[in-house]
PDB file of C-alpha atoms in Angstrom:
ATOM      1  CA  ASP A   1      -6.022  11.571 -16.742  1.00  0.00           C
ATOM      2  CA  GLY A   2      -3.775  11.866 -13.794  1.00  0.00           C
ATOM      3  CA  GLY A   3      -2.111   8.844 -12.306  1.00  0.00           C
ATOM      4  CA  ILE A   4       1.048   6.754 -11.762  1.00  0.00           C
ATOM      5  CA  THR A   5       2.525   4.675 -14.761  1.00  0.00           C
ATOM      6  CA  GLN A   6       4.731   1.894 -13.940  1.00  0.00           C
ATOM      7  CA  SER A   7       6.635  -0.130 -16.608  1.00  0.00           C
ATOM      8  CA  PRO A   8       7.239  -2.820 -17.543  1.00  0.00           C
ATOM      9  CA  LYS A   9       4.297  -4.804 -16.178  1.00  0.00           C
ATOM     10  CA  TYR A  10       6.211  -8.118 -16.257  1.00  0.00           C
ATOM     11  CA  LEU A  11       9.984  -8.423 -16.166  1.00  0.00           C
ATOM     12  CA  PHE A  12      12.042 -11.492 -16.325  1.00  0.00           C
ATOM     13  CA  ARG A  13      15.655 -11.229 -15.006  1.00  0.00           C
ATOM     14  CA  LYS A  14      18.679 -13.698 -14.933  1.00  0.00           C
ATOM     15  CA  GLU A  15      20.570 -14.171 -11.828  1.00  0.00           C
ATOM     16  CA  GLY A  16      23.385 -11.431 -11.646  1.00  0.00           C
ATOM     17  CA  GLN A  17      21.676  -8.975 -13.901  1.00  0.00           C
ATOM     18  CA  ASN A  18      20.569  -5.366 -12.646  1.00  0.00           C
ATOM     19  CA  VAL A  19      16.930  -4.417 -13.844  1.00  0.00           C
ATOM     20  CA  THR A  20      15.464  -0.883 -13.510  1.00  0.00           C
ATOM     21  CA  LEU A  21      11.496  -0.442 -12.992  1.00  0.00           C
ATOM     22  CA  SER A  22      10.018   2.848 -14.206  1.00  0.00           C
ATOM     23  CA  CYS A  23       7.567   5.068 -12.120  1.00  0.00           C
ATOM     24  CA  GLU A  24       6.177   8.263 -13.621  1.00  0.00           C
ATOM     25  CA  GLN A  25       3.414  10.380 -11.941  1.00  0.00           C
ATOM     26  CA  ASN A  26       1.529  13.365 -13.112  1.00  0.00           C
ATOM     27  CA  LEU A  27      -0.504  14.027  -9.899  1.00  0.00           C
ATOM     28  CA  ASN A  28       2.012  16.736  -9.038  1.00  0.00           C
ATOM     29  CA  HIS A  29       2.757  14.799  -5.735  1.00  0.00           C
ATOM     30  CA  ASP A  30       5.931  15.566  -3.912  1.00  0.00           C
ATOM     31  CA  ALA A  31       6.312  12.190  -1.962  1.00  0.00           C
ATOM     32  CA  MET A  32       6.887   8.975  -3.950  1.00  0.00           C
ATOM     33  CA  TYR A  33       7.304   5.490  -2.610  1.00  0.00           C
ATOM     34  CA  TRP A  34       8.431   1.900  -3.683  1.00  0.00           C
ATOM     35  CA  TYR A  35       6.773  -1.021  -1.946  1.00  0.00           C
ATOM     36  CA  ARG A  36       7.554  -4.648  -2.519  1.00  0.00           C
ATOM     37  CA  GLN A  37       4.858  -7.267  -1.991  1.00  0.00           C
ATOM     38  CA  ASP A  38       5.436 -11.153  -1.721  1.00  0.00           C
ATOM     39  CA  PRO A  39       2.472 -13.701  -1.999  1.00  0.00           C
ATOM     40  CA  GLY A  40       0.253 -13.416   1.019  1.00  0.00           C
ATOM     41  CA  GLN A  41       2.119 -10.576   2.330  1.00  0.00           C
ATOM     42  CA  GLY A  42       1.468  -6.977   3.068  1.00  0.00           C
ATOM     43  CA  LEU A  43       3.362  -4.217   1.396  1.00  0.00           C
ATOM     44  CA  ARG A  44       6.922  -3.526   2.611  1.00  0.00           C
ATOM     45  CA  LEU A  45       8.550  -0.155   2.083  1.00  0.00           C
ATOM     46  CA  ILE A  46      11.889  -0.076   0.015  1.00  0.00           C
ATOM     47  CA  TYR A  47      12.621   3.462  -0.559  1.00  0.00           C
ATOM     48  CA  TYR A  48      10.698   6.767  -0.402  1.00  0.00           C
ATOM     49  CA  SER A  49      11.396  10.313  -1.397  1.00  0.00           C
ATOM     50  CA  GLN A  50       9.750  13.616  -0.265  1.00  0.00           C
ATOM     51  CA  ILE A  51      11.688  15.828  -2.607  1.00  0.00           C
ATOM     52  CA  VAL A  52      13.698  15.995  -5.772  1.00  0.00           C
ATOM     53  CA  ASN A  53      17.399  14.826  -5.291  1.00  0.00           C
ATOM     54  CA  ASP A  54      16.579  13.340  -1.968  1.00  0.00           C
ATOM     55  CA  PHE A  55      15.537   9.860  -0.822  1.00  0.00           C
ATOM     56  CA  GLN A  56      15.590   7.656   2.163  1.00  0.00           C
ATOM     57  CA  LYS A  57      15.787   4.005   2.708  1.00  0.00           C
ATOM     58  CA  GLY A  58      12.787   2.046   4.035  1.00  0.00           C
ATOM     59  CA  ASP A  59      12.576  -1.222   5.820  1.00  0.00           C
ATOM     60  CA  ILE A  60      14.073  -3.371   3.028  1.00  0.00           C
ATOM     61  CA  ALA A  61      16.476  -1.283   0.983  1.00  0.00           C
ATOM     62  CA  GLU A  62      19.304  -3.636   0.744  1.00  0.00           C
ATOM     63  CA  GLY A  63      19.918  -4.720  -2.781  1.00  0.00           C
ATOM     64  CA  TYR A  64      17.721  -1.952  -4.318  1.00  0.00           C
ATOM     65  CA  SER A  65      18.732   1.767  -5.469  1.00  0.00           C
ATOM     66  CA  VAL A  66      16.653   4.729  -6.572  1.00  0.00           C
ATOM     67  CA  SER A  67      17.081   8.031  -8.083  1.00  0.00           C
ATOM     68  CA  ARG A  68      14.772  11.398  -7.952  1.00  0.00           C
ATOM     69  CA  GLU A  69      16.034  13.630 -10.608  1.00  0.00           C
ATOM     70  CA  LYS A  70      12.560  14.922 -11.461  1.00  0.00           C
ATOM     71  CA  LYS A  71       9.531  15.552  -9.412  1.00  0.00           C
ATOM     72  CA  GLU A  72       7.618  13.084 -11.734  1.00  0.00           C
ATOM     73  CA  SER A  73       9.960  10.341 -11.856  1.00  0.00           C
ATOM     74  CA  PHE A  74      11.268   7.640  -9.260  1.00  0.00           C
ATOM     75  CA  PRO A  75      12.807   4.687 -10.937  1.00  0.00           C
ATOM     76  CA  LEU A  76      13.926   1.562  -8.929  1.00  0.00           C
ATOM     77  CA  THR A  77      17.036  -0.461  -9.794  1.00  0.00           C
ATOM     78  CA  VAL A  78      16.870  -4.110  -8.432  1.00  0.00           C
ATOM     79  CA  THR A  79      20.663  -4.925  -8.204  1.00  0.00           C
ATOM     80  CA  SER A  80      22.326  -8.409  -8.412  1.00  0.00           C
ATOM     81  CA  ALA A  81      22.849  -8.001  -4.690  1.00  0.00           C
ATOM     82  CA  GLN A  82      19.236  -8.448  -3.951  1.00  0.00           C
ATOM     83  CA  LYS A  83      19.145 -12.171  -3.163  1.00  0.00           C
ATOM     84  CA  ASN A  84      15.395 -12.700  -3.620  1.00  0.00           C
ATOM     85  CA  PRO A  85      14.089 -10.209  -6.075  1.00  0.00           C
ATOM     86  CA  THR A  86      10.946 -12.177  -7.287  1.00  0.00           C
ATOM     87  CA  ALA A  87       7.897 -10.245  -6.066  1.00  0.00           C
ATOM     88  CA  PHE A  88       5.369  -7.623  -7.097  1.00  0.00           C
ATOM     89  CA  TYR A  89       6.716  -4.111  -7.030  1.00  0.00           C
ATOM     90  CA  LEU A  90       4.291  -1.215  -6.389  1.00  0.00           C
ATOM     91  CA  CYS A  91       5.206   2.517  -6.899  1.00  0.00           C
ATOM     92  CA  ALA A  92       3.065   4.919  -5.018  1.00  0.00           C
ATOM     93  CA  SER A  93       2.829   8.786  -4.499  1.00  0.00           C
ATOM     94  CA  SER A  94       1.127  11.240  -2.211  1.00  0.00           C
ATOM     95  CA  ILE A  95       0.951  14.716  -1.040  1.00  0.00           C
ATOM     96  CA  LEU A  96       3.510  15.655   1.713  1.00  0.00           C
ATOM     97  CA  TYR A  97       2.565  14.765   5.168  1.00  0.00           C
ATOM     98  CA  SER A  98       0.201  17.417   6.670  1.00  0.00           C
ATOM     99  CA  GLY A  99      -1.208  15.855   9.916  1.00  0.00           C
ATOM    100  CA  ARG A 100      -4.428  14.077  10.050  1.00  0.00           C
ATOM    101  CA  ASP A 101      -5.359  15.631   6.792  1.00  0.00           C
ATOM    102  CA  THR A 102      -2.831  13.792   4.767  1.00  0.00           C
ATOM    103  CA  GLY A 103      -4.322  11.916   2.061  1.00  0.00           C
ATOM    104  CA  GLU A 104      -3.946   8.386   0.777  1.00  0.00           C
ATOM    105  CA  LEU A 105      -1.269   6.874  -1.284  1.00  0.00           C
ATOM    106  CA  PHE A 106      -2.048   6.433  -5.044  1.00  0.00           C
ATOM    107  CA  PHE A 107      -0.732   3.341  -6.473  1.00  0.00           C
ATOM    108  CA  GLY A 108       0.411   2.480 -10.020  1.00  0.00           C
ATOM    109  CA  GLU A 109      -0.415  -0.965 -11.579  1.00  0.00           C
ATOM    110  CA  GLY A 110       2.686  -2.579 -10.295  1.00  0.00           C
ATOM    111  CA  SER A 111       5.536  -4.522 -12.099  1.00  0.00           C
ATOM    112  CA  ARG A 112       6.018  -8.150 -11.537  1.00  0.00           C
ATOM    113  CA  LEU A 113       9.566  -9.207 -11.505  1.00  0.00           C
ATOM    114  CA  THR A 114      10.578 -12.841 -11.866  1.00  0.00           C
ATOM    115  CA  VAL A 115      14.161 -14.068 -11.558  1.00  0.00           C
ATOM    116  CA  LEU A 116      14.825 -17.105 -13.832  1.00  0.00           C
TER     117      LEU A 116
ATOM    118  CA  GLN X   1       8.820  -1.501  14.982  1.00  0.00           C
ATOM    119  CA  LYS X   2       5.541   0.042  14.539  1.00  0.00           C
ATOM    120  CA  GLU X   3       3.045  -2.730  13.518  1.00  0.00           C
ATOM    121  CA  VAL X   4      -0.328  -3.103  11.909  1.00  0.00           C
ATOM    122  CA  GLU X   5      -1.965  -6.506  12.492  1.00  0.00           C
ATOM    123  CA  GLN X   6      -4.953  -7.980  10.698  1.00  0.00           C
ATOM    124  CA  ASN X   7      -6.301 -11.600  10.581  1.00  0.00           C
ATOM    125  CA  SER X   8      -5.163 -13.139   7.338  1.00  0.00           C
ATOM    126  CA  GLY X   9      -8.472 -15.035   6.875  1.00  0.00           C
ATOM    127  CA  PRO X  10      -9.993 -16.302   4.614  1.00  0.00           C
ATOM    128  CA  LEU X  11     -13.189 -14.678   5.883  1.00  0.00           C
ATOM    129  CA  SER X  12     -16.037 -16.202   4.230  1.00  0.00           C
ATOM    130  CA  VAL X  13     -19.546 -14.468   4.395  1.00  0.00           C
ATOM    131  CA  PRO X  14     -22.702 -15.361   2.311  1.00  0.00           C
ATOM    132  CA  GLU X  15     -23.800 -13.020  -0.298  1.00  0.00           C
ATOM    133  CA  GLY X  16     -26.050 -10.213   1.317  1.00  0.00           C
ATOM    134  CA  ALA X  17     -24.395 -10.646   4.734  1.00  0.00           C
ATOM    135  CA  ILE X  18     -22.171  -8.007   6.558  1.00  0.00           C
ATOM    136  CA  ALA X  19     -18.540  -8.679   6.390  1.00  0.00           C
ATOM    137  CA  SER X  20     -16.560  -7.244   9.386  1.00  0.00           C
ATOM    138  CA  LEU X  21     -12.787  -6.834   8.884  1.00  0.00           C
ATOM    139  CA  ASN X  22     -10.676  -5.689  11.750  1.00  0.00           C
ATOM    140  CA  CYS X  23      -7.288  -4.141  12.256  1.00  0.00           C
ATOM    141  CA  THR X  24      -5.206  -3.160  15.213  1.00  0.00           C
ATOM    142  CA  TYR X  25      -2.079  -0.901  15.424  1.00  0.00           C
ATOM    143  CA  SER X  26       0.666  -0.280  17.629  1.00  0.00           C
ATOM    144  CA  ASP X  27       1.555   3.486  17.287  1.00  0.00           C
ATOM    145  CA  ARG X  28      -0.587   5.626  19.473  1.00  0.00           C
ATOM    146  CA  GLY X  29       0.570   8.778  17.711  1.00  0.00           C
ATOM    147  CA  SER X  30      -1.191   7.567  14.204  1.00  0.00           C
ATOM    148  CA  GLN X  31      -3.685   9.976  13.061  1.00  0.00           C
ATOM    149  CA  SER X  32      -4.685   8.784   9.650  1.00  0.00           C
ATOM    150  CA  PHE X  33      -6.142   5.208   8.769  1.00  0.00           C
ATOM    151  CA  PHE X  34      -7.036   3.768   5.392  1.00  0.00           C
ATOM    152  CA  TRP X  35      -8.678   0.597   4.097  1.00  0.00           C
ATOM    153  CA  TYR X  36      -7.533  -0.545   0.736  1.00  0.00           C
ATOM    154  CA  ARG X  37      -9.017  -3.276  -1.552  1.00  0.00           C
ATOM    155  CA  GLN X  38      -6.717  -5.413  -3.509  1.00  0.00           C
ATOM    156  CA  TYR X  39      -7.846  -8.078  -6.355  1.00  0.00           C
ATOM    157  CA  SER X  40      -5.447 -10.742  -6.866  1.00  0.00           C
ATOM    158  CA  GLY X  41      -2.608  -9.627  -9.140  1.00  0.00           C
ATOM    159  CA  LYS X  42      -3.903  -5.840  -9.113  1.00  0.00           C
ATOM    160  CA  SER X  43      -2.640  -2.866  -7.092  1.00  0.00           C
ATOM    161  CA  PRO X  44      -4.355  -1.619  -4.043  1.00  0.00           C
ATOM    162  CA  GLU X  45      -7.137   0.791  -4.430  1.00  0.00           C
ATOM    163  CA  LEU X  46      -8.603   3.154  -1.726  1.00  0.00           C
ATOM    164  CA  ILE X  47     -11.912   2.068  -0.149  1.00  0.00           C
ATOM    165  CA  MET X  48     -12.139   4.248   2.992  1.00  0.00           C
ATOM    166  CA  PHE X  49     -10.089   6.628   5.077  1.00  0.00           C
ATOM    167  CA  ILE X  50     -10.834   7.874   8.486  1.00  0.00           C
ATOM    168  CA  TYR X  51      -9.145  10.161  10.861  1.00  0.00           C
ATOM    169  CA  SER X  52     -11.551  10.872  13.793  1.00  0.00           C
ATOM    170  CA  ASN X  53     -12.984   8.386  16.449  1.00  0.00           C
ATOM    171  CA  GLY X  54     -16.390   6.946  15.387  1.00  0.00           C
ATOM    172  CA  ASP X  55     -18.067   5.789  12.336  1.00  0.00           C
ATOM    173  CA  LYS X  56     -17.738   7.112   8.868  1.00  0.00           C
ATOM    174  CA  GLU X  57     -20.071   5.781   6.048  1.00  0.00           C
ATOM    175  CA  ASP X  58     -19.705   5.643   2.468  1.00  0.00           C
ATOM    176  CA  GLY X  59     -22.296   3.662   0.625  1.00  0.00           C
ATOM    177  CA  ARG X  60     -22.014   0.029   1.767  1.00  0.00           C
ATOM    178  CA  PHE X  61     -18.836   0.514   3.620  1.00  0.00           C
ATOM    179  CA  THR X  62     -18.355   1.812   7.105  1.00  0.00           C
ATOM    180  CA  ALA X  63     -15.042   2.422   8.755  1.00  0.00           C
ATOM    181  CA  GLN X  64     -15.041   2.467  12.561  1.00  0.00           C
ATOM    182  CA  LEU X  65     -11.967   4.037  14.476  1.00  0.00           C
ATOM    183  CA  ASN X  66     -11.332   3.547  18.191  1.00  0.00           C
ATOM    184  CA  LYS X  67      -8.115   5.486  19.070  1.00  0.00           C
ATOM    185  CA  ALA X  68      -8.146   4.271  22.849  1.00  0.00           C
ATOM    186  CA  SER X  69      -8.376   0.682  21.901  1.00  0.00           C
ATOM    187  CA  GLN X  70      -5.964   1.225  18.706  1.00  0.00           C
ATOM    188  CA  TYR X  71      -8.573  -0.396  16.619  1.00  0.00           C
ATOM    189  CA  VAL X  72      -9.962   0.262  13.113  1.00  0.00           C
ATOM    190  CA  SER X  73     -12.533  -1.829  11.363  1.00  0.00           C
ATOM    191  CA  LEU X  74     -14.406  -1.899   7.998  1.00  0.00           C
ATOM    192  CA  LEU X  75     -17.971  -3.087   7.642  1.00  0.00           C
ATOM    193  CA  ILE X  76     -19.394  -4.177   4.475  1.00  0.00           C
ATOM    194  CA  ARG X  77     -22.967  -4.311   4.143  1.00  0.00           C
ATOM    195  CA  ASP X  78     -25.000  -6.341   1.531  1.00  0.00           C
ATOM    196  CA  SER X  79     -21.580  -8.384   0.597  1.00  0.00           C
ATOM    197  CA  GLN X  80     -21.449  -9.022  -3.155  1.00  0.00           C
ATOM    198  CA  PRO X  81     -19.281 -11.589  -4.912  1.00  0.00           C
ATOM    199  CA  SER X  82     -17.298  -8.800  -6.449  1.00  0.00           C
ATOM    200  CA  ASP X  83     -16.245  -7.730  -2.868  1.00  0.00           C
ATOM    201  CA  SER X  84     -14.142 -10.853  -2.770  1.00  0.00           C
ATOM    202  CA  ALA X  85     -10.593  -9.497  -2.426  1.00  0.00           C
ATOM    203  CA  THR X  86      -7.873  -9.004   0.048  1.00  0.00           C
ATOM    204  CA  TYR X  87      -8.314  -5.835   2.117  1.00  0.00           C
ATOM    205  CA  LEU X  88      -5.376  -3.914   3.459  1.00  0.00           C
ATOM    206  CA  CYS X  89      -5.311  -1.875   6.603  1.00  0.00           C
ATOM    207  CA  ALA X  90      -2.712   1.099   6.643  1.00  0.00           C
ATOM    208  CA  VAL X  91      -1.865   3.664   8.994  1.00  0.00           C
ATOM    209  CA  ILE X  92       0.386   6.576   8.884  1.00  0.00           C
ATOM    210  CA  SER X  93       3.272   6.515  11.365  1.00  0.00           C
ATOM    211  CA  GLY X  94       5.331   9.508  12.030  1.00  0.00           C
ATOM    212  CA  THR X  95       5.594  12.073   8.999  1.00  0.00           C
ATOM    213  CA  TYR X  96       5.981   9.902   6.148  1.00  0.00           C
ATOM    214  CA  LYS X  97       5.440   6.303   6.687  1.00  0.00           C
ATOM    215  CA  TYR X  98       2.400   4.383   5.642  1.00  0.00           C
ATOM    216  CA  ILE X  99       2.322   1.030   7.271  1.00  0.00           C
ATOM    217  CA  PHE X 100       0.438  -1.848   6.023  1.00  0.00           C
ATOM    218  CA  GLY X 101      -1.171  -4.858   7.551  1.00  0.00           C
ATOM    219  CA  THR X 102      -0.749  -8.085   5.736  1.00  0.00           C
ATOM    220  CA  GLY X 103      -4.362  -7.994   4.572  1.00  0.00           C
ATOM    221  CA  THR X 104      -7.544 -10.101   5.313  1.00  0.00           C
ATOM    222  CA  ARG X 105      -8.781 -12.380   2.346  1.00  0.00           C
ATOM    223  CA  LEU X 106     -12.556 -11.856   2.143  1.00  0.00           C
ATOM    224  CA  LYS X 107     -14.685 -14.537   0.121  1.00  0.00           C
ATOM    225  CA  VAL X 108     -18.246 -13.776  -0.505  1.00  0.00           C
ATOM    226  CA  LEU X 109     -20.198 -16.809  -1.248  1.00  0.00           C
ATOM    227  CA  ALA X 110     -22.759 -16.641  -3.994  1.00  0.00           C
TER     228      ALA X 110
END
């Protein structure tokens, strides 16, 4: 079945550690996104990518890094520079923007990161 | 900063009633509008999308769009306890950016 796979579902990190969240999609989508969600909050964009080997910062990119070496994969690294990383992280994908017919975002199941 | 605003709720409705969820957006250039449902601890799932002014119906759900007023709403008819969730409004701003509201928490009382 086509979809987006995120791993791990739950992750615990000690302060000062970098952690990497995996995101793989088999929907053949060009665009991929990482969002962060805090309790009672909407989704905030961390990074997005519209093509392999290219990505752009979103609204809250500080303390995060990404790569896009393959169309299917868009891993997110939460670095030790991120001061408050405990959150629910959502990876998403979509077709490239095509005006009013642009489709929706498809989401993975999310990864919940807790800093100990 | 482009924004999408929603009342955080909770909005409580009795089972079988109509739930009305509202959303306003600031970017007049937005062309695509989405409603997602998110259960606690889960990822959002698409309920409805709408591109044109007016109403769009899908089963018990109706999305309404008024671009002049920059307003989009979601009506849920015959509300069920299983509809209890947070409903996120999202718009596309520019050529890539999906902007989300903070969500409205709906409680359907049995």
